[in-house]
Amino acid sequence: MPKERKQTISVNVFARLAAMIGVLTWLAAASVARAQQEFPPPQGKGRVVVVASGLTGPEHDTVVSREIALLGYDVVLFDGNAMQGTHGDGVKTAIQQAQQMPHALPGKVALVGFSLGGGMFLYYGAQWPDLVSGAVLWYPLNNFIHDVPGFASRLKVPLLVFAGAKDRYHDECCLADKDSTLAAASAAAGKTFKLIVYPDADHDFVKGGDHYNPKDYSDAFKRMADRLKMFSGD
């Protein structure tokens, strides 16, 4: 086969693969947008809080989402699994979709993420201050973040992170020690990364979780409520 023809075939194959990857990424982001569940606030409309679930899916986090909505926010829950592998496109699509919900007030959103979903918000959502006012992350996925100084340099919104000292979930995906490393690097870069580590908490210590810890959940929920109020400017 002539050399020129071989090169043409290689280019065509590469172009087709790139197009397929683009389509798959778009489909993943679109699936995030279709999978939302809205929890309207008691007063009818409210500032938007976008919630991303962990590996177990959005049904697992409906209890907490309803409790956040009772604080007066329009809560929109998404499946964090659908955000993984989209290089942030799934996160951005979810934010934009949530802003269009029937009970949403205009403006920036706050992010609340659990485990896998928390990791997606930690890495991607925290880079968009034009869309996001701040994020509260519960035992977020963090073992995929290898460039710690790079993460800190890209952090653009304030974070509040909760971690359990006994967390060893899923091949140590969400260790409090890694959160401490990220928090220290963020502080050194002049960024806001507030970390609360609960000594007796395991992974998924929220209400309805596999390791529900009433005392620690109550404390963390109150801290989250205070921080969401700050993010909304109230």
Coordinates of C-alpha atoms in Angstrom, one line a residue, residues 49-194:
V49 CA -28.4 24.1 45.2
V50 CA -27.1 21.4 42.8
V51 CA -26.6 18.1 44.5
A52 CA -24.5 15.2 43.0
S53 CA -24.8 11.7 44.3
G54 CA -22.2 9.1 45.0
L55 CA -21.6 5.8 43.4
T56 CA -24.8 4.3 44.8
G57 CA -26.9 6.7 42.8
P58 CA -29.2 9.7 43.4
E59 CA -31.9 7.7 45.3
H60 CA -29.4 7.2 48.1
D61 CA -29.2 11.0 48.7
T62 CA -32.9 12.0 48.4
V63 CA -33.3 12.3 52.2
V64 CA -30.5 14.8 52.5
S65 CA -31.7 16.7 49.4
R66 CA -35.2 17.1 50.9
E67 CA -33.7 18.4 54.1
I68 CA -31.7 21.0 52.2
A69 CA -34.8 22.0 50.3
L70 CA -36.6 22.6 53.6
L71 CA -33.9 25.3 54.4
G72 CA -35.4 27.3 51.5
Y73 CA -33.4 26.2 48.5
D74 CA -34.4 24.8 45.2
V75 CA -32.5 21.6 45.3
V76 CA -31.8 19.7 42.1
L77 CA -30.3 16.2 42.5
F78 CA -28.2 14.5 39.8
D79 CA -26.4 11.2 39.4
G80 CA -22.7 11.7 40.1
N81 CA -21.9 8.6 38.1
A82 CA -23.0 10.3 34.9
M83 CA -20.6 13.1 35.5
Q84 CA -17.5 10.9 35.7
G85 CA -15.4 10.7 32.6
T86 CA -16.9 13.8 31.0
H87 CA -14.0 16.1 31.9
G88 CA -16.3 18.5 33.6
D89 CA -18.9 18.7 30.8
G90 CA -21.4 16.7 32.8
V91 CA -21.0 19.0 35.8
K92 CA -21.4 22.1 33.8
T93 CA -24.5 20.7 32.0
A94 CA -26.1 19.8 35.4
I95 CA -25.5 23.4 36.7
Q96 CA -27.0 25.0 33.6
Q97 CA -29.9 22.6 33.7
A98 CA -30.6 23.3 37.3
Q99 CA -30.7 27.0 36.7
Q100 CA -33.6 26.4 34.3
M101 CA -35.8 24.5 36.8
P102 CA -39.3 25.8 37.4
H103 CA -38.6 26.8 41.0
A104 CA -35.2 28.3 40.5
L105 CA -34.3 31.9 41.3
P106 CA -31.7 33.3 38.9
G107 CA -28.0 33.6 39.9
K108 CA -25.1 31.5 40.8
V109 CA -25.7 28.0 42.3
A110 CA -24.2 26.4 45.3
L111 CA -22.9 22.8 45.0
V112 CA -23.3 19.9 47.4
G113 CA -21.6 16.7 46.5
F114 CA -21.3 13.2 48.1
S115 CA -18.4 10.9 47.5
L116 CA -18.0 10.4 43.7
G117 CA -20.2 13.5 43.0
G118 CA -18.3 15.4 45.6
G119 CA -15.1 14.6 43.8
M120 CA -16.5 15.9 40.5
F121 CA -17.5 19.1 42.1
L122 CA -14.2 19.4 44.0
Y123 CA -12.2 19.2 40.8
Y124 CA -14.4 20.7 38.2
G125 CA -17.2 22.8 39.7
A126 CA -14.8 24.7 42.0
Q127 CA -13.1 26.2 38.9
W128 CA -16.2 28.2 37.7
P129 CA -16.8 31.3 39.9
D130 CA -19.1 32.7 37.1
L131 CA -21.5 29.9 37.8
V132 CA -20.8 28.7 41.3
S133 CA -20.9 30.6 44.6
G134 CA -19.3 27.8 46.7
A135 CA -19.4 24.1 47.4
V136 CA -20.0 21.8 50.4
L137 CA -18.5 18.4 49.8
W138 CA -19.2 15.3 51.9
Y139 CA -16.3 12.7 51.9
P140 CA -15.5 13.6 48.3
L141 CA -13.6 11.3 45.9
N142 CA -10.0 12.7 46.0
N143 CA -7.5 9.9 45.1
F144 CA -7.5 10.9 41.4
I145 CA -6.0 14.3 42.2
H146 CA -2.3 13.8 41.7
D147 CA -1.2 17.4 40.9
V148 CA -2.0 19.0 44.3
P149 CA -0.4 22.4 43.6
G150 CA -2.2 22.5 40.3
F151 CA -5.5 21.8 42.0
A152 CA -4.9 24.6 44.5
S153 CA -4.0 27.0 41.7
R154 CA -7.3 26.3 39.8
L155 CA -9.5 26.5 42.9
K156 CA -11.8 29.6 42.4
V157 CA -14.7 29.2 44.8
P158 CA -14.8 28.6 48.6
L159 CA -15.1 25.0 49.8
L160 CA -16.4 23.4 53.0
V161 CA -15.4 19.7 53.1
F162 CA -16.5 17.0 55.6
A163 CA -14.4 13.8 56.0
G164 CA -14.5 10.8 58.3
A165 CA -11.3 9.7 60.0
K166 CA -12.4 6.1 59.7
D167 CA -13.2 6.3 56.0
R168 CA -11.5 3.5 54.0
Y169 CA -14.2 3.1 51.3
H170 CA -13.6 1.7 47.9
D171 CA -9.8 1.3 47.8
E172 CA -9.3 4.4 50.0
C173 CA -10.9 6.7 47.5
C174 CA -11.8 9.5 49.9
L175 CA -9.3 9.6 52.7
A176 CA -9.3 12.5 55.2
D177 CA -5.5 12.6 54.9
K178 CA -5.7 13.5 51.2
D179 CA -8.3 16.2 52.0
S180 CA -5.8 17.6 54.6
T181 CA -3.1 17.7 51.9
L182 CA -5.5 19.5 49.5
A183 CA -6.6 21.9 52.2
A184 CA -3.0 22.8 53.1
A185 CA -2.0 23.4 49.5
S186 CA -5.1 25.6 49.0
A187 CA -4.4 27.6 52.1
A188 CA -0.8 28.2 50.9
A189 CA -2.2 29.4 47.6
G190 CA -4.6 31.8 49.4
K191 CA -7.7 29.8 48.7
T192 CA -10.6 28.9 51.0
F193 CA -10.7 25.2 51.7
K194 CA -12.3 24.6 55.1

